[in-house]
Structure formats: structure tokens, C-alpha cells
Amino acid sequence: MEILGTTLRICVEDLDTSVAFYERLAGTRALRFERGGVQVAAVGCFLLMSGPEAELEVLRKVTATIAVPDVDEAQQVLAASGAHIVAGPVPTPAGRNLIAVHPDGTVFEYADQRSVRG
């Protein structure tokens, strides 16, 4: 499984103020979307999230997002390596993802940018 990069997940109270800061820091514009009542802004390697505390509490448990070429392949490698897949693969606004718990208990999101196959 090839790892293409990692996105740092940050829960914030004021998304607009945080987006302005991270846009200046990363030198790029944010891509914004909503998922499950949570407002999300992707800015460079940062994924900013703001919303109801109950939703953010769950999101804080995920250490980072790992970009891969194919979530299906990641699922196979993770399962064969002893990880537990707790969600997915499912479609997202940017592709597909899954959530896996590694054998050491660390939780990661794996995401690709492939569209859902019919």
C-alpha cells in the first residue's frame, strides 16, 4: 500500500478565523464542505473541523488522515496486518474513506480521491 501523504486533523471553535490563519500559513485557499453537521475546511495539509461538541468528540479520536491511491487496497493490507476496520469504505465529497484501528489502538482515517465505482 502506498501512502501519498498525511493530513493533520484540527478541531476549532471558530472556523472562519481559523481558516484565515491557515490559508495565510499554507499559502492556499480552503476547500470547504459539510459532513454530518460538522463544517470542514481543507487547507493544505490541515483539515479544520467545527461543529457540535458531540460530533467533534468522535472526530478527535482519529489521529490523522492518510491519503492512499485506493481505499480498497488499504482495507486489504490493514486487515491482513491486524488492523480493525470500524467504518467504510464509504463515499465522501472528495472520494472514499475508511476508519481503522491499528493493533496499538491508534485510530486513523484512510482516504482516496477515487469516485465510487458503479
Short mmCIF file of C-alpha atoms in Angstrom, two decimals:
data_model
loop_
_atom_site.label_atom_id
_atom_site.label_comp_id
_atom_site.label_asym_id
_atom_site.label_seq_id
_atom_site.Cartn_x
_atom_site.Cartn_y
_atom_site.Cartn_z
CA MET A 1 0.00 0.00 0.00
CA GLU A 2 1.43 3.36 -0.99
CA ILE A 3 0.97 6.30 1.40
CA LEU A 4 0.68 9.56 -0.53
CA GLY A 5 0.60 11.95 2.43
CA THR A 6 -0.93 12.79 5.77
CA THR A 7 -3.49 15.41 6.77
CA LEU A 8 -3.46 16.86 10.28
CA ARG A 9 -6.93 16.99 11.83
CA ILE A 10 -7.71 20.04 13.98
CA CYS A 11 -10.98 20.76 15.80
CA VAL A 12 -11.62 24.51 16.15
CA GLU A 13 -14.31 26.70 17.69
CA ASP A 14 -14.32 29.48 15.07
CA LEU A 15 -13.84 28.01 11.61
CA ASP A 16 -13.75 31.34 9.76
CA THR A 17 -10.99 32.78 11.94
CA SER A 18 -9.03 29.54 11.80
CA VAL A 19 -9.40 29.24 8.02
CA ALA A 20 -7.99 32.74 7.54
CA PHE A 21 -4.94 31.86 9.65
CA TYR A 22 -4.27 28.51 7.95
CA GLU A 23 -4.78 29.95 4.47
CA ARG A 24 -2.05 32.50 5.21
CA LEU A 25 0.14 29.83 6.78
CA ALA A 26 -0.24 27.30 3.93
CA GLY A 27 -0.42 29.87 1.13
CA THR A 28 -3.52 28.25 -0.37
CA ARG A 29 -7.29 28.65 -0.33
CA ALA A 30 -9.54 26.38 1.74
CA LEU A 31 -11.86 23.82 0.24
CA ARG A 32 -14.98 23.85 2.42
CA PHE A 33 -17.73 21.27 2.85
CA GLU A 34 -20.09 19.89 5.49
CA ARG A 35 -20.25 16.33 6.74
CA GLY A 36 -22.67 15.07 9.36
CA GLY A 37 -23.35 18.54 10.80
CA VAL A 38 -19.64 19.38 11.01
CA GLN A 39 -18.23 22.23 8.94
CA VAL A 40 -14.91 21.21 7.37
CA ALA A 41 -12.17 23.21 5.66
CA ALA A 42 -9.21 21.53 3.94
CA VAL A 43 -6.24 23.91 3.78
CA GLY A 44 -3.01 22.40 2.50
CA CYS A 45 -2.13 19.56 4.89
CA PHE A 46 -4.59 20.79 7.55
CA LEU A 47 -8.19 19.59 7.96
CA LEU A 48 -10.09 22.03 10.17
CA MET A 49 -13.39 20.90 11.71
CA SER A 50 -16.01 22.82 13.66
CA GLY A 51 -19.42 21.80 14.89
CA PRO A 52 -21.39 20.25 17.74
CA GLU A 53 -19.19 19.06 20.59
CA ALA A 54 -20.65 15.54 20.48
CA GLU A 55 -19.54 15.21 16.84
CA LEU A 56 -16.12 16.74 17.49
CA GLU A 57 -15.53 14.38 20.42
CA VAL A 58 -15.73 11.44 18.00
CA LEU A 59 -13.55 13.19 15.38
CA ARG A 60 -10.83 13.94 17.94
CA LYS A 61 -10.24 10.20 18.35
CA VAL A 62 -8.87 9.98 14.80
CA THR A 63 -5.14 10.76 14.90
CA ALA A 64 -4.70 11.76 11.25
CA THR A 65 -5.95 11.18 7.73
CA ILE A 66 -3.67 9.14 5.50
CA ALA A 67 -4.01 9.62 1.73
CA VAL A 68 -3.74 6.44 -0.33
CA PRO A 69 -4.32 5.71 -4.03
CA ASP A 70 -7.03 3.12 -3.32
CA VAL A 71 -9.03 2.62 -0.11
CA ASP A 72 -9.97 -0.93 -1.14
CA GLU A 73 -6.28 -1.90 -1.28
CA ALA A 74 -5.67 -0.14 2.05
CA GLN A 75 -8.53 -2.12 3.60
CA GLN A 76 -6.99 -5.41 2.45
CA VAL A 77 -3.49 -4.53 3.70
CA LEU A 78 -4.77 -3.20 7.01
CA ALA A 79 -6.95 -6.25 7.69
CA ALA A 80 -4.13 -8.63 6.76
CA SER A 81 -1.79 -6.71 9.09
CA GLY A 82 -4.05 -6.95 12.14
CA ALA A 83 -5.92 -3.63 11.98
CA HIS A 84 -9.66 -3.50 12.70
CA ILE A 85 -11.79 -1.66 10.13
CA VAL A 86 -14.52 0.15 12.08
CA ALA A 87 -16.18 2.09 9.22
CA GLY A 88 -16.11 2.11 5.46
CA PRO A 89 -15.12 2.28 2.82
CA VAL A 90 -17.76 4.95 2.23
CA PRO A 91 -18.06 7.80 -0.28
CA THR A 92 -17.07 11.33 0.80
CA PRO A 93 -17.23 14.69 -1.00
CA ALA A 94 -13.62 14.15 -2.12
CA GLY A 95 -13.51 10.38 -2.77
CA ARG A 96 -13.81 7.46 -0.35
CA ASN A 97 -12.59 6.73 3.16
CA LEU A 98 -12.42 4.17 5.91
CA ILE A 99 -11.61 4.30 9.61
CA ALA A 100 -9.20 1.72 11.02
CA VAL A 101 -7.89 0.95 14.49
CA HIS A 102 -4.28 -0.19 14.36
CA PRO A 103 -3.18 -3.04 16.65
CA ASP A 104 -1.68 -0.46 19.06
CA GLY A 105 -5.11 1.21 19.44
CA THR A 106 -4.37 4.27 17.31
CA VAL A 107 -7.26 5.34 15.05
CA PHE A 108 -6.62 6.60 11.51
CA GLU A 109 -8.74 7.63 8.58
CA TYR A 110 -7.58 6.36 5.17
CA ALA A 111 -8.84 8.32 2.17
CA ASP A 112 -8.52 8.21 -1.58
CA GLN A 113 -9.75 10.59 -4.27
CA ARG A 114 -11.42 7.94 -6.40
CA SER A 115 -15.06 8.23 -7.25
CA VAL A 116 -17.43 5.47 -6.22
CA ARG A 117 -17.47 2.67 -8.78
CA GLY A 118 -20.83 1.52 -10.06
#
